[in-house]
mmCIF file of C-alpha atoms in Angstrom:
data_model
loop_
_atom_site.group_PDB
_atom_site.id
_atom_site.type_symbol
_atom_site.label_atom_id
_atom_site.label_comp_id
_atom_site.label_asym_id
_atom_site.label_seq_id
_atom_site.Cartn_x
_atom_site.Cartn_y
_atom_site.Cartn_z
ATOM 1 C CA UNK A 1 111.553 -0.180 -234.602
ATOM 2 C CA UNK A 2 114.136 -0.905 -237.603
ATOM 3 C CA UNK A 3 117.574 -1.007 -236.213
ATOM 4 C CA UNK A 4 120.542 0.460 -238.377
ATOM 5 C CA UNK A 5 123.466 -2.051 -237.799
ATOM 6 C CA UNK A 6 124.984 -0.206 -240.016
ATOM 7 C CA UNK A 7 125.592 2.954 -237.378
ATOM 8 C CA UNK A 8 126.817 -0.050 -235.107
ATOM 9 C CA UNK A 9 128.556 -2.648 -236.357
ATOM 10 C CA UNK A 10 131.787 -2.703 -238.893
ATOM 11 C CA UNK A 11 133.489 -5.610 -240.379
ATOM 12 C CA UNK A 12 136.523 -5.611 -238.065
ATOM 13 C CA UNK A 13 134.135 -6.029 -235.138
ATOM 14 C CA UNK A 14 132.675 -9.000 -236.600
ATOM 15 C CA UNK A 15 135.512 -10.171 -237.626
ATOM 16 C CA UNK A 16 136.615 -10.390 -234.020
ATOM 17 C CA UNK A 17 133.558 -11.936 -232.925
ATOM 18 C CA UNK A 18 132.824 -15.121 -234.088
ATOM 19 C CA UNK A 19 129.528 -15.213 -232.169
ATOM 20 C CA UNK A 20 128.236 -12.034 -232.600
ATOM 21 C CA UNK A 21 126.258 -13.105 -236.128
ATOM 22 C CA UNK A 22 124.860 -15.613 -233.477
ATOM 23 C CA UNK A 23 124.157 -13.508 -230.168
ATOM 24 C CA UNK A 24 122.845 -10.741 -232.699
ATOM 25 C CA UNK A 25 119.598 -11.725 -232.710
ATOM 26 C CA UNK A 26 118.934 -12.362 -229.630
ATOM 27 C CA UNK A 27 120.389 -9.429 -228.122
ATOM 28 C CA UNK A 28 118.253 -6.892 -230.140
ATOM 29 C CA UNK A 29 115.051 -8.933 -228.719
ATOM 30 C CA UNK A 30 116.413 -8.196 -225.439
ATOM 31 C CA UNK A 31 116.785 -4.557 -225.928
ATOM 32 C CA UNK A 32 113.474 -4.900 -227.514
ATOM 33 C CA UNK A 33 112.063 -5.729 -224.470
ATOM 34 C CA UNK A 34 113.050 -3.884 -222.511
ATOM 35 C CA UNK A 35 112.507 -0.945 -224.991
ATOM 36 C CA UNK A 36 116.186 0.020 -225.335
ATOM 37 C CA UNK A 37 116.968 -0.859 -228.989
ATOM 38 C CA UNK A 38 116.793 2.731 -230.059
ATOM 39 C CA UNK A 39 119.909 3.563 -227.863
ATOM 40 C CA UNK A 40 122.077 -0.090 -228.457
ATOM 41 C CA UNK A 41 126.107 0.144 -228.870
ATOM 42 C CA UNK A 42 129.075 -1.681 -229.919
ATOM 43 C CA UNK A 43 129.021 -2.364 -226.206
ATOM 44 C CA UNK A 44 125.924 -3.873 -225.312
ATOM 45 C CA UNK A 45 126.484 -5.603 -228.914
ATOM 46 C CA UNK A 46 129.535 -7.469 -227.532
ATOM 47 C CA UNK A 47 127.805 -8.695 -224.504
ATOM 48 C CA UNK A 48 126.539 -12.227 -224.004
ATOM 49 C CA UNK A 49 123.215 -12.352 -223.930
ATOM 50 C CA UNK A 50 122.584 -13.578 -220.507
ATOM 51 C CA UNK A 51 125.039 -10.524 -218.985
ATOM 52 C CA UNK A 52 123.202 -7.961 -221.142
ATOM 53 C CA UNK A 53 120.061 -9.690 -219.497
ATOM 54 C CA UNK A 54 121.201 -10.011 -215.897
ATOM 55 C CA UNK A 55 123.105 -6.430 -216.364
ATOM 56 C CA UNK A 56 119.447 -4.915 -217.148
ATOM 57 C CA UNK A 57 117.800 -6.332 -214.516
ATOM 58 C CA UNK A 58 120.664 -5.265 -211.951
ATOM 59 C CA UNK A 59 120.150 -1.830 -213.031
ATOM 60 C CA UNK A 60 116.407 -1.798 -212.629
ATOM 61 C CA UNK A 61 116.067 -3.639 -209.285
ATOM 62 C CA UNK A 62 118.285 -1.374 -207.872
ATOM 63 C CA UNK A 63 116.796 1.976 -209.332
ATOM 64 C CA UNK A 64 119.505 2.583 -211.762
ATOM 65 C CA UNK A 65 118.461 3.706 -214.986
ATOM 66 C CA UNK A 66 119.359 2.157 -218.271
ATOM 67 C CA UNK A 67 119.433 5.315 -220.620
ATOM 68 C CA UNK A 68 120.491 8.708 -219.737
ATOM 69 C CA UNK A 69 118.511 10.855 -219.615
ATOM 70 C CA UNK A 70 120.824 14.048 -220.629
ATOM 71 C CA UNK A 71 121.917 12.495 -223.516
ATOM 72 C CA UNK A 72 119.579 9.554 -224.400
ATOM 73 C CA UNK A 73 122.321 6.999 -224.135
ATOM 74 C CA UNK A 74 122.908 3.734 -222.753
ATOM 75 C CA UNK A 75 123.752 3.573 -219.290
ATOM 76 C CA UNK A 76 128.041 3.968 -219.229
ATOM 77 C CA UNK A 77 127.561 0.343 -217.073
ATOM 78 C CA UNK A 78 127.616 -1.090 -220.634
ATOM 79 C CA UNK A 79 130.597 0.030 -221.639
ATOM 80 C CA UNK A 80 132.501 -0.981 -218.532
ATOM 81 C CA UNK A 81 135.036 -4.416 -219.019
ATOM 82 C CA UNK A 82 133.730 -7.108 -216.115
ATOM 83 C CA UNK A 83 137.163 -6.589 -214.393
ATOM 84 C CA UNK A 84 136.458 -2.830 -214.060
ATOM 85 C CA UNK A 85 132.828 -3.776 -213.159
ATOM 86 C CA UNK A 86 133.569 -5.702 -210.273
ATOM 87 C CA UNK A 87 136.376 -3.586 -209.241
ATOM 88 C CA UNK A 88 134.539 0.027 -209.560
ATOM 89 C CA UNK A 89 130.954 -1.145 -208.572
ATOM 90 C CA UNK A 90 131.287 -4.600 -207.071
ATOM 91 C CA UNK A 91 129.498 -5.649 -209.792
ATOM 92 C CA UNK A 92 130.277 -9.841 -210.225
ATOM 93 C CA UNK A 93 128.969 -10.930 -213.743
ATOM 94 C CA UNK A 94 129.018 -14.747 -212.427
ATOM 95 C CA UNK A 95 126.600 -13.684 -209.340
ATOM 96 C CA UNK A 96 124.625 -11.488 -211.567
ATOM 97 C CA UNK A 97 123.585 -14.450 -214.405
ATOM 98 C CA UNK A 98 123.176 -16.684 -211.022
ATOM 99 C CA UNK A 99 120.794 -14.166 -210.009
ATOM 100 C CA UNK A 100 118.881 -13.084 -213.072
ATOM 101 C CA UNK A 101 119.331 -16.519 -215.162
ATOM 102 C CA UNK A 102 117.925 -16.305 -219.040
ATOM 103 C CA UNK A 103 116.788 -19.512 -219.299
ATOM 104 C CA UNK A 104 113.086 -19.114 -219.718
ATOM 105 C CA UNK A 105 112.759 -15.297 -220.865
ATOM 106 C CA UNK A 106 109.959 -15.120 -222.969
ATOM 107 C CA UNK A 107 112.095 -12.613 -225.637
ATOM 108 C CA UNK A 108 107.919 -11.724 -227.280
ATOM 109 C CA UNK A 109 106.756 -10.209 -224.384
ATOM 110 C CA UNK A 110 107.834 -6.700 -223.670
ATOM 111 C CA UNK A 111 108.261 -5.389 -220.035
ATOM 112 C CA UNK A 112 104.673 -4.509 -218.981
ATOM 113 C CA UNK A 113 105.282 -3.650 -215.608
ATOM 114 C CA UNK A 114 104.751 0.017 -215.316
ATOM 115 C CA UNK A 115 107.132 0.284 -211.654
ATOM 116 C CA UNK A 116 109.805 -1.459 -213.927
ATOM 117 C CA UNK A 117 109.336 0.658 -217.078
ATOM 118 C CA UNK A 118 109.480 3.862 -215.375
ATOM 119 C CA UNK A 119 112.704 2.951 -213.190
ATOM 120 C CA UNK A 120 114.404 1.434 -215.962
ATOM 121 C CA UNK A 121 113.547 4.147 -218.673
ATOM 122 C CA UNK A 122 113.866 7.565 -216.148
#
């Protein structure tokens, strides 16, 4: 699927992320993946890659979806700062990438796993 950064991005946004041009890449294999890159935001754009990584598999193991279904979205999660995170959902992004560590993710293979597809997609 072509993605229209376009819709997403603007220069200021760049401008204020040095290593988004960097992350870019590797964040849209990610939401490849785990077939979300139809539904990405500024949001999940501005993520590192290992939170967006440990973030998605957070939501999955514990039966949380990652797109709404009511309005095909991304799961509001995304859009949360880590303070507010941790403070509304005891969600710790240091505990989470301890957890769910990126090192090794093999970014050309998509989530195959039906249990995992249809928890993280419902």
């Amino acid at each position: 699927m072509m993605i229209d950064l376009k819709k997403i991005l603007i220069p200021k946004e760049i401008a204020n992320s040095r290593n988004m041009l960097k992350k870019l890449s590797i964040l849209i294999k990610v939401s490849e993946k785990y077939c979300i890159d139809k539904y990405l935001n500024l949001s999940f754009l501005m993520l590192l890659s290992r939170q967006s990584f440990a973030l998605i598999n957070y939501l999955c193991d514990n039966n949380i979806a990652l797109v709404v279904n009511d309005n095909e979205k991304l799961n509001p999660m995304f859009n949360f700062y880590h303070a507010a995170l941790k403070s509304k959902f005891g969600i710790d992004f240091k505990k989470l990438m301890v957890k769910y560590p990126f090192s090794g993710l093999d970014l050309n293979e998509k989530i195959t796993d039906y249990r995992r597809k249809k928890v993280c997609l419902s």
